[in-house]
PDB file of N, CA and C in Angstrom:
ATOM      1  N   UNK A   1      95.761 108.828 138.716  1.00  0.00           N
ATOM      2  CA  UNK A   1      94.831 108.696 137.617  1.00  0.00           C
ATOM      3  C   UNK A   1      93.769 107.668 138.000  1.00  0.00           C
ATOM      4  N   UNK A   2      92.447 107.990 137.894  1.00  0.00           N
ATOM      5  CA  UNK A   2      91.716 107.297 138.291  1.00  0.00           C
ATOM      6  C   UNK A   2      91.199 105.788 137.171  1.00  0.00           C
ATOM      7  N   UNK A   3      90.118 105.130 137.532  1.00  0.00           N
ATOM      8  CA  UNK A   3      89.943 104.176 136.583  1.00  0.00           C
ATOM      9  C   UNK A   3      89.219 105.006 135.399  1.00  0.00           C
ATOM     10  N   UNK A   4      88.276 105.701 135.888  1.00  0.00           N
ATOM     11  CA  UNK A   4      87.841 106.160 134.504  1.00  0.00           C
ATOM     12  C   UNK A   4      88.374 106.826 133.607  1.00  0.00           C
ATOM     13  N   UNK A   5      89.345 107.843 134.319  1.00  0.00           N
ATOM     14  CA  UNK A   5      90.237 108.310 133.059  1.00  0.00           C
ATOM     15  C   UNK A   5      91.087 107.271 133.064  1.00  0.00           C
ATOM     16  N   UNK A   6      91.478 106.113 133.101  1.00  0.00           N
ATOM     17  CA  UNK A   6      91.883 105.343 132.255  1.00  0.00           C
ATOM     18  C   UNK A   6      90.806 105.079 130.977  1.00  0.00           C
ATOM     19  N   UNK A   7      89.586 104.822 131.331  1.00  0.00           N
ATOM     20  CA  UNK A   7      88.958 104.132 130.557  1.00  0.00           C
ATOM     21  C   UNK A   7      88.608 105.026 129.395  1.00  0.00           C
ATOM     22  N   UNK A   8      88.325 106.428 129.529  1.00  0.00           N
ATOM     23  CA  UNK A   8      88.483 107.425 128.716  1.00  0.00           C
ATOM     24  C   UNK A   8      89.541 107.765 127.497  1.00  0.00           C
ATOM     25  N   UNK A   9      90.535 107.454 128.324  1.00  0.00           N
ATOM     26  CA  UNK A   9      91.928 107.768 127.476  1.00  0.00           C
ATOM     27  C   UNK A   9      91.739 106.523 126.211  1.00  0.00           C
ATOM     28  N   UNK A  10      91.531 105.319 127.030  1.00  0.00           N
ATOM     29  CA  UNK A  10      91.693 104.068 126.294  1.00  0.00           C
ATOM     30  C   UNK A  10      90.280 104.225 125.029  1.00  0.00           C
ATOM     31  N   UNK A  11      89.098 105.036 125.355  1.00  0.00           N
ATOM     32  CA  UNK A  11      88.471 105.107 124.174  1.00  0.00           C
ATOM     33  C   UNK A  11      88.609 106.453 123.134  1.00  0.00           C
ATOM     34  N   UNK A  12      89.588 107.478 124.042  1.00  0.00           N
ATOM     35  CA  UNK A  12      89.839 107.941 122.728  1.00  0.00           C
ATOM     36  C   UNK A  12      91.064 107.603 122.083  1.00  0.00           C
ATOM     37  N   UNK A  13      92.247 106.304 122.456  1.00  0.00           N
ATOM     38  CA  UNK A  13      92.908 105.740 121.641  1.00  0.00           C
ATOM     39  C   UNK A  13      91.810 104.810 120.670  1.00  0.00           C
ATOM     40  N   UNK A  14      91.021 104.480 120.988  1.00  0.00           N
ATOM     41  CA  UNK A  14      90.558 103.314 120.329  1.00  0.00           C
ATOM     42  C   UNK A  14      89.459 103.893 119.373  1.00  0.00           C
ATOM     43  N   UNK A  15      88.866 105.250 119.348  1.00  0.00           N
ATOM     44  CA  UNK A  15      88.828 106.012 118.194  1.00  0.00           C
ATOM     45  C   UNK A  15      89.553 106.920 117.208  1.00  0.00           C
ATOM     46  N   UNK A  16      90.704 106.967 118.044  1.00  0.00           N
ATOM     47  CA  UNK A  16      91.600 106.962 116.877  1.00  0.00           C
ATOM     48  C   UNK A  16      92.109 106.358 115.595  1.00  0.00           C
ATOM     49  N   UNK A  17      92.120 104.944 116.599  1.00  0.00           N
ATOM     50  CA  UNK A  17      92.291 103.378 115.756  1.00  0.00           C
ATOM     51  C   UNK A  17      91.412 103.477 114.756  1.00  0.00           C
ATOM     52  N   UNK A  18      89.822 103.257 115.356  1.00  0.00           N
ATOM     53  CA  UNK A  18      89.151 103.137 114.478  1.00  0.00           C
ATOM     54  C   UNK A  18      89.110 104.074 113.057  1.00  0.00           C
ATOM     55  N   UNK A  19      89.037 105.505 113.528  1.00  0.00           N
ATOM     56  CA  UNK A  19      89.181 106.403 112.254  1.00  0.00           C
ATOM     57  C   UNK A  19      90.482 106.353 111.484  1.00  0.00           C
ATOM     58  N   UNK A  20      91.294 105.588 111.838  1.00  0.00           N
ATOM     59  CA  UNK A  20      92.586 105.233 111.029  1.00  0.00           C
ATOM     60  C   UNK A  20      92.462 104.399 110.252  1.00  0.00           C
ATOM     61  N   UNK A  21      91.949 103.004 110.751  1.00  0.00           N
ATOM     62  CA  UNK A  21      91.406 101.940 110.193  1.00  0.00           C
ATOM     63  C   UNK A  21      90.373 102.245 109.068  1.00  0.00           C
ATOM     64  N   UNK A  22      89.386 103.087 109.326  1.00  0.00           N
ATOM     65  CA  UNK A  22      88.605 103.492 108.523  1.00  0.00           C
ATOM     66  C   UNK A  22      88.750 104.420 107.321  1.00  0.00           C
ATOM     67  N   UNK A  23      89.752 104.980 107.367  1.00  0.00           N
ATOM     68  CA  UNK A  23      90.295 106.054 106.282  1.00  0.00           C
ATOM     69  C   UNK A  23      91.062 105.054 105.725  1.00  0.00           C
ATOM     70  N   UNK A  24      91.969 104.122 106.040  1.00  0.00           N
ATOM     71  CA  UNK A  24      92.556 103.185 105.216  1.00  0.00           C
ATOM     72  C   UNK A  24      91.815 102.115 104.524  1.00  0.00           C
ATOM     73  N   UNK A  25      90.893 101.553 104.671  1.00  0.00           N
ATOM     74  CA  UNK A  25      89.866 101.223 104.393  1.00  0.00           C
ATOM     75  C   UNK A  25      89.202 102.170 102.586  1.00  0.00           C
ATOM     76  N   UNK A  26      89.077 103.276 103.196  1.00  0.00           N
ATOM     77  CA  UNK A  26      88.317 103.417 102.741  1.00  0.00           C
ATOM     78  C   UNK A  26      89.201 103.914 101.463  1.00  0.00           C
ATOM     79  N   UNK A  27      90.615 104.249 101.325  1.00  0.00           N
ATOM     80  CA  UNK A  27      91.719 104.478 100.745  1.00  0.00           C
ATOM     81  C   UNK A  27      91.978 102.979  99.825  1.00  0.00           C
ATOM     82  N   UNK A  28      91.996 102.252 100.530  1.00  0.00           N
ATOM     83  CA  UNK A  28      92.280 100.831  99.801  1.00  0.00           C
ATOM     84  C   UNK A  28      90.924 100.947  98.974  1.00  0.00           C
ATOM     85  N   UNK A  29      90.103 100.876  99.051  1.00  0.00           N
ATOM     86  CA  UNK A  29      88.309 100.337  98.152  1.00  0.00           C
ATOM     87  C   UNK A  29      88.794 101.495  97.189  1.00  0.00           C
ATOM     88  N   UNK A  30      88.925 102.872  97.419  1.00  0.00           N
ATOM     89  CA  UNK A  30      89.040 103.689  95.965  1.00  0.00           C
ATOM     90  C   UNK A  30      90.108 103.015  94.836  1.00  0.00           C
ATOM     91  N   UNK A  31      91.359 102.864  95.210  1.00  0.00           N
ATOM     92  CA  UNK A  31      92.208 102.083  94.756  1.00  0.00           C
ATOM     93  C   UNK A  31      91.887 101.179  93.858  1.00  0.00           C
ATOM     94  N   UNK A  32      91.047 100.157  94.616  1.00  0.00           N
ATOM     95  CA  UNK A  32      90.375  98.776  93.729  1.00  0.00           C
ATOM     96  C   UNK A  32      89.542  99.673  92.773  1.00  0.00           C
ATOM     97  N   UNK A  33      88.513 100.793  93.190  1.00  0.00           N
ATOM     98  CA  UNK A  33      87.096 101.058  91.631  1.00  0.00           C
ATOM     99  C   UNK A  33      88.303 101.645  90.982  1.00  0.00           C
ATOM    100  N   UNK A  34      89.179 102.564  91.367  1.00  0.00           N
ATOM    101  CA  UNK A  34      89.838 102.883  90.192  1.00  0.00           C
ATOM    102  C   UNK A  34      90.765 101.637  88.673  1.00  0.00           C
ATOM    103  N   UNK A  35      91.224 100.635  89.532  1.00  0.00           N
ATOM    104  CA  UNK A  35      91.971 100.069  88.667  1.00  0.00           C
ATOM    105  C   UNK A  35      90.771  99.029  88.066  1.00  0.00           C
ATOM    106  N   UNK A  36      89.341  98.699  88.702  1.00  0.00           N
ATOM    107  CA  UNK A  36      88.195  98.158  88.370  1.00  0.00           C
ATOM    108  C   UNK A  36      87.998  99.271  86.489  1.00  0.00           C
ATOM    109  N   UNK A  37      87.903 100.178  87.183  1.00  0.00           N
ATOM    110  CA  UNK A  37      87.116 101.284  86.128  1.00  0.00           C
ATOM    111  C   UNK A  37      88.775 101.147  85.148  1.00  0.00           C
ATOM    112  N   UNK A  38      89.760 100.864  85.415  1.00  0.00           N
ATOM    113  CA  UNK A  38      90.658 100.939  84.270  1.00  0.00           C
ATOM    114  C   UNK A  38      90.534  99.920  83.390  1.00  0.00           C
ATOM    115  N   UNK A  39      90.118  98.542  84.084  1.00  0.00           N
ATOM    116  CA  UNK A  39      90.029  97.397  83.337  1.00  0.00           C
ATOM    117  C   UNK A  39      88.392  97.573  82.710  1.00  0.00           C
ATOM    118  N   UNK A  40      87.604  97.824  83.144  1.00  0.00           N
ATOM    119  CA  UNK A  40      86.590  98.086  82.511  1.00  0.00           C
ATOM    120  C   UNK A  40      86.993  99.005  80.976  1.00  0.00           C
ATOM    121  N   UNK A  41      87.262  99.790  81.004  1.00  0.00           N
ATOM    122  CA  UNK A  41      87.803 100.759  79.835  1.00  0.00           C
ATOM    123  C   UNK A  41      88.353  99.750  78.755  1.00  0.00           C
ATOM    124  N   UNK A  42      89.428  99.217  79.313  1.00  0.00           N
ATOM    125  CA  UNK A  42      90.004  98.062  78.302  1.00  0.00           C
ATOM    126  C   UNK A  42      89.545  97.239  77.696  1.00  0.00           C
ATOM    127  N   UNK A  43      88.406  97.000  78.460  1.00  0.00           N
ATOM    128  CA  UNK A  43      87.205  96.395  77.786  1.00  0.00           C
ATOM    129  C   UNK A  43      86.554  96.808  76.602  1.00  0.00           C
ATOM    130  N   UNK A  44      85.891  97.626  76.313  1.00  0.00           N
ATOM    131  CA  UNK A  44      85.093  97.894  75.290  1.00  0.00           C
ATOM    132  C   UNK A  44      85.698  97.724  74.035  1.00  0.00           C
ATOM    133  N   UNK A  45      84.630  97.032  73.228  1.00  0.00           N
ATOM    134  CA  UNK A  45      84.860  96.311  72.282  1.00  0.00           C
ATOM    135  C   UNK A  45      85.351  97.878  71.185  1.00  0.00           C
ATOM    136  N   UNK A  46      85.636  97.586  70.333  1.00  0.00           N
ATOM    137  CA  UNK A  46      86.278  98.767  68.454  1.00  0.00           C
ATOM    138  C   UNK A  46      85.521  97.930  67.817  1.00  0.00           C
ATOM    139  N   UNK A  47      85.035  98.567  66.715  1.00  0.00           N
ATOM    140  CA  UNK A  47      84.364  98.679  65.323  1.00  0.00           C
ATOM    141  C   UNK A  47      85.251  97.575  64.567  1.00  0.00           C
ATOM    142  N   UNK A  48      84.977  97.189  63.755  1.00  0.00           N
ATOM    143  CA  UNK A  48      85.978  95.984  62.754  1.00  0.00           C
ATOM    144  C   UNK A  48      85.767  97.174  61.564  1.00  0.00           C
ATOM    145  N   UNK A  49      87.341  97.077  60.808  1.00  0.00           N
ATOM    146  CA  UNK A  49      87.274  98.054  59.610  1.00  0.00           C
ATOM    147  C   UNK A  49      87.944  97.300  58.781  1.00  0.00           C
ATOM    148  N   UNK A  50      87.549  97.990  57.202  1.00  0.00           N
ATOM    149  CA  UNK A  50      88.020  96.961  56.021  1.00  0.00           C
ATOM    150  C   UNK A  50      89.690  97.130  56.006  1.00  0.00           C
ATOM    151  N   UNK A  51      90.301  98.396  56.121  1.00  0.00           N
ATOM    152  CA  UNK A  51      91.540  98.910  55.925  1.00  0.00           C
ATOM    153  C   UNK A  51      92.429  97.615  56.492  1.00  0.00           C
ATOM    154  N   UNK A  52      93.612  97.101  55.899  1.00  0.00           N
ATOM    155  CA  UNK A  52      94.101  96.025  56.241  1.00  0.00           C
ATOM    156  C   UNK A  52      95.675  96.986  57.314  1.00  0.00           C
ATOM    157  N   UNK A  53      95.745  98.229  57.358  1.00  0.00           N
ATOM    158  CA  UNK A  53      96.747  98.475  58.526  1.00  0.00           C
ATOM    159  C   UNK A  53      96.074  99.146  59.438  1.00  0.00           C
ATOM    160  N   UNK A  54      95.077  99.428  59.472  1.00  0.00           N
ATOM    161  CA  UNK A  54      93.948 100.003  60.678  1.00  0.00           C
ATOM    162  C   UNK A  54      93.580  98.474  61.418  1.00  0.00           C
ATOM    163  N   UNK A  55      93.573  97.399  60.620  1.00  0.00           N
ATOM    164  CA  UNK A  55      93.041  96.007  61.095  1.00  0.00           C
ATOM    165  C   UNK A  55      94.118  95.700  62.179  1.00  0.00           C
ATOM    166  N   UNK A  56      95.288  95.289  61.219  1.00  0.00           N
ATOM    167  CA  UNK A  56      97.013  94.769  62.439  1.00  0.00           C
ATOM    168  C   UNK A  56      97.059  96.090  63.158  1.00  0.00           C
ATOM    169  N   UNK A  57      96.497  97.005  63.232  1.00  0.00           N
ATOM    170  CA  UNK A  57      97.235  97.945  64.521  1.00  0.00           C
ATOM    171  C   UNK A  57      95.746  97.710  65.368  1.00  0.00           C
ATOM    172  N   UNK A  58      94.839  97.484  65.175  1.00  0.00           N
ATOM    173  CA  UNK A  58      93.614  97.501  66.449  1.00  0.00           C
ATOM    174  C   UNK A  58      94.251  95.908  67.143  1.00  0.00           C
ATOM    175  N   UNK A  59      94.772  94.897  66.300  1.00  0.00           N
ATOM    176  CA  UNK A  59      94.981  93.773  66.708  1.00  0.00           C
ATOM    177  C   UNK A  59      95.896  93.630  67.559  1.00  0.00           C
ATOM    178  N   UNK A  60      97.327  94.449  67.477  1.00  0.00           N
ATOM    179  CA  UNK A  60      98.120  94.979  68.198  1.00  0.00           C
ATOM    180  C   UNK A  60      97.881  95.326  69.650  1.00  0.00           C
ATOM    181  N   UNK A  61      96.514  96.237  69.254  1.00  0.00           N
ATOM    182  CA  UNK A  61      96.036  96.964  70.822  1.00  0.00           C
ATOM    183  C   UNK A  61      95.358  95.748  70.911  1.00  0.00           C
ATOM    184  N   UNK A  62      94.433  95.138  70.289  1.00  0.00           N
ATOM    185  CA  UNK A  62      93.616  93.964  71.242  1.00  0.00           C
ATOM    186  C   UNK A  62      94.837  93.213  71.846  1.00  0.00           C
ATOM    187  N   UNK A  63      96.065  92.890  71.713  1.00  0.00           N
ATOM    188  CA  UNK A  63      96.889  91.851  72.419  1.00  0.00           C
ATOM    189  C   UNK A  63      97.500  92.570  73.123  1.00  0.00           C
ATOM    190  N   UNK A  64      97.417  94.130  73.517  1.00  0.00           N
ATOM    191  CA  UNK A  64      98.069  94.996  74.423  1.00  0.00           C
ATOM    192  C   UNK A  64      97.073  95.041  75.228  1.00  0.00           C
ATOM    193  N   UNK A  65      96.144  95.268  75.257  1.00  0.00           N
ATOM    194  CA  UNK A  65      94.266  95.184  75.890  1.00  0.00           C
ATOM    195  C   UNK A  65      94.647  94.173  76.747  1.00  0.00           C
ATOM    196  N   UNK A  66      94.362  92.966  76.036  1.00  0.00           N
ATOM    197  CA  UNK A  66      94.435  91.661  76.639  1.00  0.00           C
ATOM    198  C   UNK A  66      95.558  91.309  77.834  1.00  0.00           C
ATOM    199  N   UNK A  67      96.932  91.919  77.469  1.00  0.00           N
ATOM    200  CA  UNK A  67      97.935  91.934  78.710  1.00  0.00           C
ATOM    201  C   UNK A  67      98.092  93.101  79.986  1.00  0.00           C
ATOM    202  N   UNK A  68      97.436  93.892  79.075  1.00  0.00           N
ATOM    203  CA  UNK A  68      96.988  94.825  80.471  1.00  0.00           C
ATOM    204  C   UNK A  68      95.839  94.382  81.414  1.00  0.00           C
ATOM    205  N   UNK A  69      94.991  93.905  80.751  1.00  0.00           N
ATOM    206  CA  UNK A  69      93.421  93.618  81.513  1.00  0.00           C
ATOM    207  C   UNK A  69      93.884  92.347  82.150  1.00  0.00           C
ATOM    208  N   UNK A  70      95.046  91.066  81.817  1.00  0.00           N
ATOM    209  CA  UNK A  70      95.531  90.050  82.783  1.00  0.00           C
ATOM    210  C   UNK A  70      96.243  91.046  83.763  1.00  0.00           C
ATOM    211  N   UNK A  71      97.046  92.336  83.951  1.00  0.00           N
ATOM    212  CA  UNK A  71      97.792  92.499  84.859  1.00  0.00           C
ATOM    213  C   UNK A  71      97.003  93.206  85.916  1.00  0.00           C
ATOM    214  N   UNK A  72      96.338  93.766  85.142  1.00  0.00           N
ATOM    215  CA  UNK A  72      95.108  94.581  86.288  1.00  0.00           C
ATOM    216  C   UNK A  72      94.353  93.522  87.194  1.00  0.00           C
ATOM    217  N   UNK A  73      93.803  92.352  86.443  1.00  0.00           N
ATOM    218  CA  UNK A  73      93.405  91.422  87.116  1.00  0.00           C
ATOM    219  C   UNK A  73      94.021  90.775  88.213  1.00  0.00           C
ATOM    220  N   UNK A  74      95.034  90.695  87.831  1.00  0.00           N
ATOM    221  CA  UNK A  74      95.740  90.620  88.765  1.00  0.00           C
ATOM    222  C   UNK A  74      95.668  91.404  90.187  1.00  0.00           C
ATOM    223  N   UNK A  75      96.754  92.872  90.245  1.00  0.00           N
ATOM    224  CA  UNK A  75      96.126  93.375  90.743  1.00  0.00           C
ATOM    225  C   UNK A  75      94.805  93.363  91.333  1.00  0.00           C
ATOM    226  N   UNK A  76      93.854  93.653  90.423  1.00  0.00           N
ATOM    227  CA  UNK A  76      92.834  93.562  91.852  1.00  0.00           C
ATOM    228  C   UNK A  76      92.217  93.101  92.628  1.00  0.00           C
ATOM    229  N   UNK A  77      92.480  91.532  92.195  1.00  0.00           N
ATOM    230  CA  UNK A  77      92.760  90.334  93.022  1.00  0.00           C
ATOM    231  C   UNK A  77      93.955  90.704  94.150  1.00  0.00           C
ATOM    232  N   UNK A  78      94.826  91.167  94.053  1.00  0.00           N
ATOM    233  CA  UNK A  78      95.716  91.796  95.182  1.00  0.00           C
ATOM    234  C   UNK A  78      95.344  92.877  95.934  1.00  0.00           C
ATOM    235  N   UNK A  79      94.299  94.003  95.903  1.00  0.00           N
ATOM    236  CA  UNK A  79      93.845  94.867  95.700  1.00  0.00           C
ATOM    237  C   UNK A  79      92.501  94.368  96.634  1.00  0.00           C
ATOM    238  N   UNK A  80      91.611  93.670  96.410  1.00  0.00           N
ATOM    239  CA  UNK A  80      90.533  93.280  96.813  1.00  0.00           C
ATOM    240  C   UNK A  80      91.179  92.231  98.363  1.00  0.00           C
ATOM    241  N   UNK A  81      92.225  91.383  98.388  1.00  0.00           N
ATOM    242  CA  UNK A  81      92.526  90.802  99.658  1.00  0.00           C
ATOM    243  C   UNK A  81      92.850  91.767 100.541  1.00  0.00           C
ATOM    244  N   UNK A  82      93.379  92.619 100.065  1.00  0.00           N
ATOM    245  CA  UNK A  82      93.677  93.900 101.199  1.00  0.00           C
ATOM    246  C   UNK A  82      93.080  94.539 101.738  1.00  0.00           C
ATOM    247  N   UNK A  83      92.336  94.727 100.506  1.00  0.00           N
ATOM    248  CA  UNK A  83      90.682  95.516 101.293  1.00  0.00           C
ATOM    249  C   UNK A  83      90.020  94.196 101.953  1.00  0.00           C
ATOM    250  N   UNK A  84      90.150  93.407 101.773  1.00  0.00           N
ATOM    251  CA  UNK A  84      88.957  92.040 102.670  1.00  0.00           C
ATOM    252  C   UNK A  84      89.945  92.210 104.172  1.00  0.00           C
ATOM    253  N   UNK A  85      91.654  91.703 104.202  1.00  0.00           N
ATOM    254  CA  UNK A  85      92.106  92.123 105.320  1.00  0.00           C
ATOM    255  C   UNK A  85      91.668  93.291 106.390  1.00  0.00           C
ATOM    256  N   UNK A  86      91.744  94.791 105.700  1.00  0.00           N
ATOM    257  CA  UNK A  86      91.366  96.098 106.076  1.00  0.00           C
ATOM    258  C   UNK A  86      90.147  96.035 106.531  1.00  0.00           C
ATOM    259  N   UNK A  87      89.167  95.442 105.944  1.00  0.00           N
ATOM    260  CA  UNK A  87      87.627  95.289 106.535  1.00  0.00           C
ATOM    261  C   UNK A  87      87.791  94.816 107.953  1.00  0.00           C
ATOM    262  N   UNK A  88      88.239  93.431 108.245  1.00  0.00           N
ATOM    263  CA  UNK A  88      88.562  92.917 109.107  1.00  0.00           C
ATOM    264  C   UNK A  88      89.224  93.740 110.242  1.00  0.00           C
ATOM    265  N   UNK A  89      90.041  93.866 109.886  1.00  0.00           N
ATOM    266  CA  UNK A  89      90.801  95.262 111.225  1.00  0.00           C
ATOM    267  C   UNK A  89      90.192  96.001 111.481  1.00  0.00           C
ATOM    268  N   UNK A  90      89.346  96.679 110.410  1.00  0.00           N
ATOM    269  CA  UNK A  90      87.883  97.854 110.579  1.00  0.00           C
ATOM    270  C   UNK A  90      87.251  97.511 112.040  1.00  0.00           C
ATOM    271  N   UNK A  91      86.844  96.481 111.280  1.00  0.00           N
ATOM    272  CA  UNK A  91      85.635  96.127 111.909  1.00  0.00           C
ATOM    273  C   UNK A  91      85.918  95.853 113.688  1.00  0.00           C
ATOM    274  N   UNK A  92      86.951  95.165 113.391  1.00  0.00           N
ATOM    275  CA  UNK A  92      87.480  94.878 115.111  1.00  0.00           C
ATOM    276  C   UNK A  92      88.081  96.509 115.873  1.00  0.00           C
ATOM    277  N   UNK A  93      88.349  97.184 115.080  1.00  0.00           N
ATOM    278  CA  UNK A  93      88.719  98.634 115.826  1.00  0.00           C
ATOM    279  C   UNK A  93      87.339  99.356 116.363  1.00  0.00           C
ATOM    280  N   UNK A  94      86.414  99.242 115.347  1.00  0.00           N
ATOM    281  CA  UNK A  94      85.073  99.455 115.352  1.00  0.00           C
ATOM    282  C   UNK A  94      84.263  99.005 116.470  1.00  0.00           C
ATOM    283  N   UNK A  95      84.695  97.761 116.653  1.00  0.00           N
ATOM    284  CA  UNK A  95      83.651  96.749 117.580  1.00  0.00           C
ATOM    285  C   UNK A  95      84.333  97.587 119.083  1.00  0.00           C
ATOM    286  N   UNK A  96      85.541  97.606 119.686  1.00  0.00           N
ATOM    287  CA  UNK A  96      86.638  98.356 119.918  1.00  0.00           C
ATOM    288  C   UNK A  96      86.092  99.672 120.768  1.00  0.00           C
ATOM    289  N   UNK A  97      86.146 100.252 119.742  1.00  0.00           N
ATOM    290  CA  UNK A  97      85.598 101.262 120.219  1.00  0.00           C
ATOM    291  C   UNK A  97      84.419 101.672 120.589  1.00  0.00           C
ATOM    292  N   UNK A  98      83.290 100.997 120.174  1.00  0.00           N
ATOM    293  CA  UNK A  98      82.078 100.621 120.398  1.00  0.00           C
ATOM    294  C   UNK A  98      81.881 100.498 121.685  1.00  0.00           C
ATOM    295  N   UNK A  99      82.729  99.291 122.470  1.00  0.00           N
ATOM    296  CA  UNK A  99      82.566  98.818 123.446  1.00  0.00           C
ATOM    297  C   UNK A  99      83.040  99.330 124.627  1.00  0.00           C
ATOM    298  N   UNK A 100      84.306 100.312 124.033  1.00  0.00           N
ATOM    299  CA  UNK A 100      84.638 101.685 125.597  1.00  0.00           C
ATOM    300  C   UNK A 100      83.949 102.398 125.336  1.00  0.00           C
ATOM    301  N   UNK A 101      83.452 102.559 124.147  1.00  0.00           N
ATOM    302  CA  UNK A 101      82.218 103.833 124.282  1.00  0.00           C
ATOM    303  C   UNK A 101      80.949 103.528 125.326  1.00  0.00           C
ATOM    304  N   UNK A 102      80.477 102.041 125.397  1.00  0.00           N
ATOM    305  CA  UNK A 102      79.406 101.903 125.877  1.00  0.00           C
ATOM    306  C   UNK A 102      79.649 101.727 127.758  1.00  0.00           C
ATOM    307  N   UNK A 103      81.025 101.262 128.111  1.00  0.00           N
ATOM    308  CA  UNK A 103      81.600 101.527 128.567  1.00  0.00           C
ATOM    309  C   UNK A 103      81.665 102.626 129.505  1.00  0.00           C
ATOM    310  N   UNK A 104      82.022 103.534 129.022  1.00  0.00           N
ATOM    311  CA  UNK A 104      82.298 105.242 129.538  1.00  0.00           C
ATOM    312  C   UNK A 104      80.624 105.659 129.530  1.00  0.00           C
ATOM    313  N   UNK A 105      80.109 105.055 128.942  1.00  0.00           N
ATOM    314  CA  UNK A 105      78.838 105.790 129.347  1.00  0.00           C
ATOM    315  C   UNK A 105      77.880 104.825 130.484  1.00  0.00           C
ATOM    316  N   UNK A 106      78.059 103.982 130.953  1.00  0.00           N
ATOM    317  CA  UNK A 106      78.233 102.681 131.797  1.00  0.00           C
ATOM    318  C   UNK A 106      78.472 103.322 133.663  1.00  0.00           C
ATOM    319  N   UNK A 107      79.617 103.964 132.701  1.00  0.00           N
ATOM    320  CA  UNK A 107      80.583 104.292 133.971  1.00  0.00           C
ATOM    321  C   UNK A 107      80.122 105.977 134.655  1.00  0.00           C
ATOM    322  N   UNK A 108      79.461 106.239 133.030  1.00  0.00           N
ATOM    323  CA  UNK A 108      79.159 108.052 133.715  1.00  0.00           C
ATOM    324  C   UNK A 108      77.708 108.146 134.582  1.00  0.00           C
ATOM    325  N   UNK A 109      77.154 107.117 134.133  1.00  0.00           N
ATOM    326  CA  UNK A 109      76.118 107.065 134.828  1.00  0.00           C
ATOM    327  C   UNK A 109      75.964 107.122 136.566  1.00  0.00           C
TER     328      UNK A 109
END
């Protein structure tokens, strides 16, 4: 096996990487808008009504609101480091492959 098909082989492992890295990536970020867009929802404010058991049951959901939108927060504070991690690996698989790419064409010349 010569050097260049080493160097070949080694960049299509290292686009592999990268498109792995990158689909996970990009798997983690949907993850976060989705549970983003759930806590958003939880958000929006209700109407105030005179009815005094329409009142204790919206109040109910506002303190069910309120413990869901802390757990989501949560979450996507957990959610968002992963994706900041995942970027990071991206990016270095990226750089990676970049560089046997430029590489192999270095070499074909």
């Amino acid at each position: 096996m010569t050097q260049n098909d080493r160097v070949k082989r080694l960049q299509a492992m290292a686009q592999l990487i990268r498109d792995r890295d990158l689909a996970h990536l990009q798997k983690l970020a949907n993850a976060r808008n989705e549970t983003r867009a759930r806590a958003e929802k939880l958000s929006r404010p209700v109407p105030l009504t005179d009815d005094p058991a329409l009142f204790a049951a919206r109040q109910l959901h506002a303190k069910w609101a309120l413990d869901q939108r802390l757990r989501l927060n949560r979450t996507l504070a957990r959610q968002t480091a992963h994706m900041l991690e995942q970027r990071a690996k991206a990016a270095r698989s990226l750089g990676r492959a970049e560089a046997l790419s430029q590489l192999c064409a270095r070499k074909a010349d």
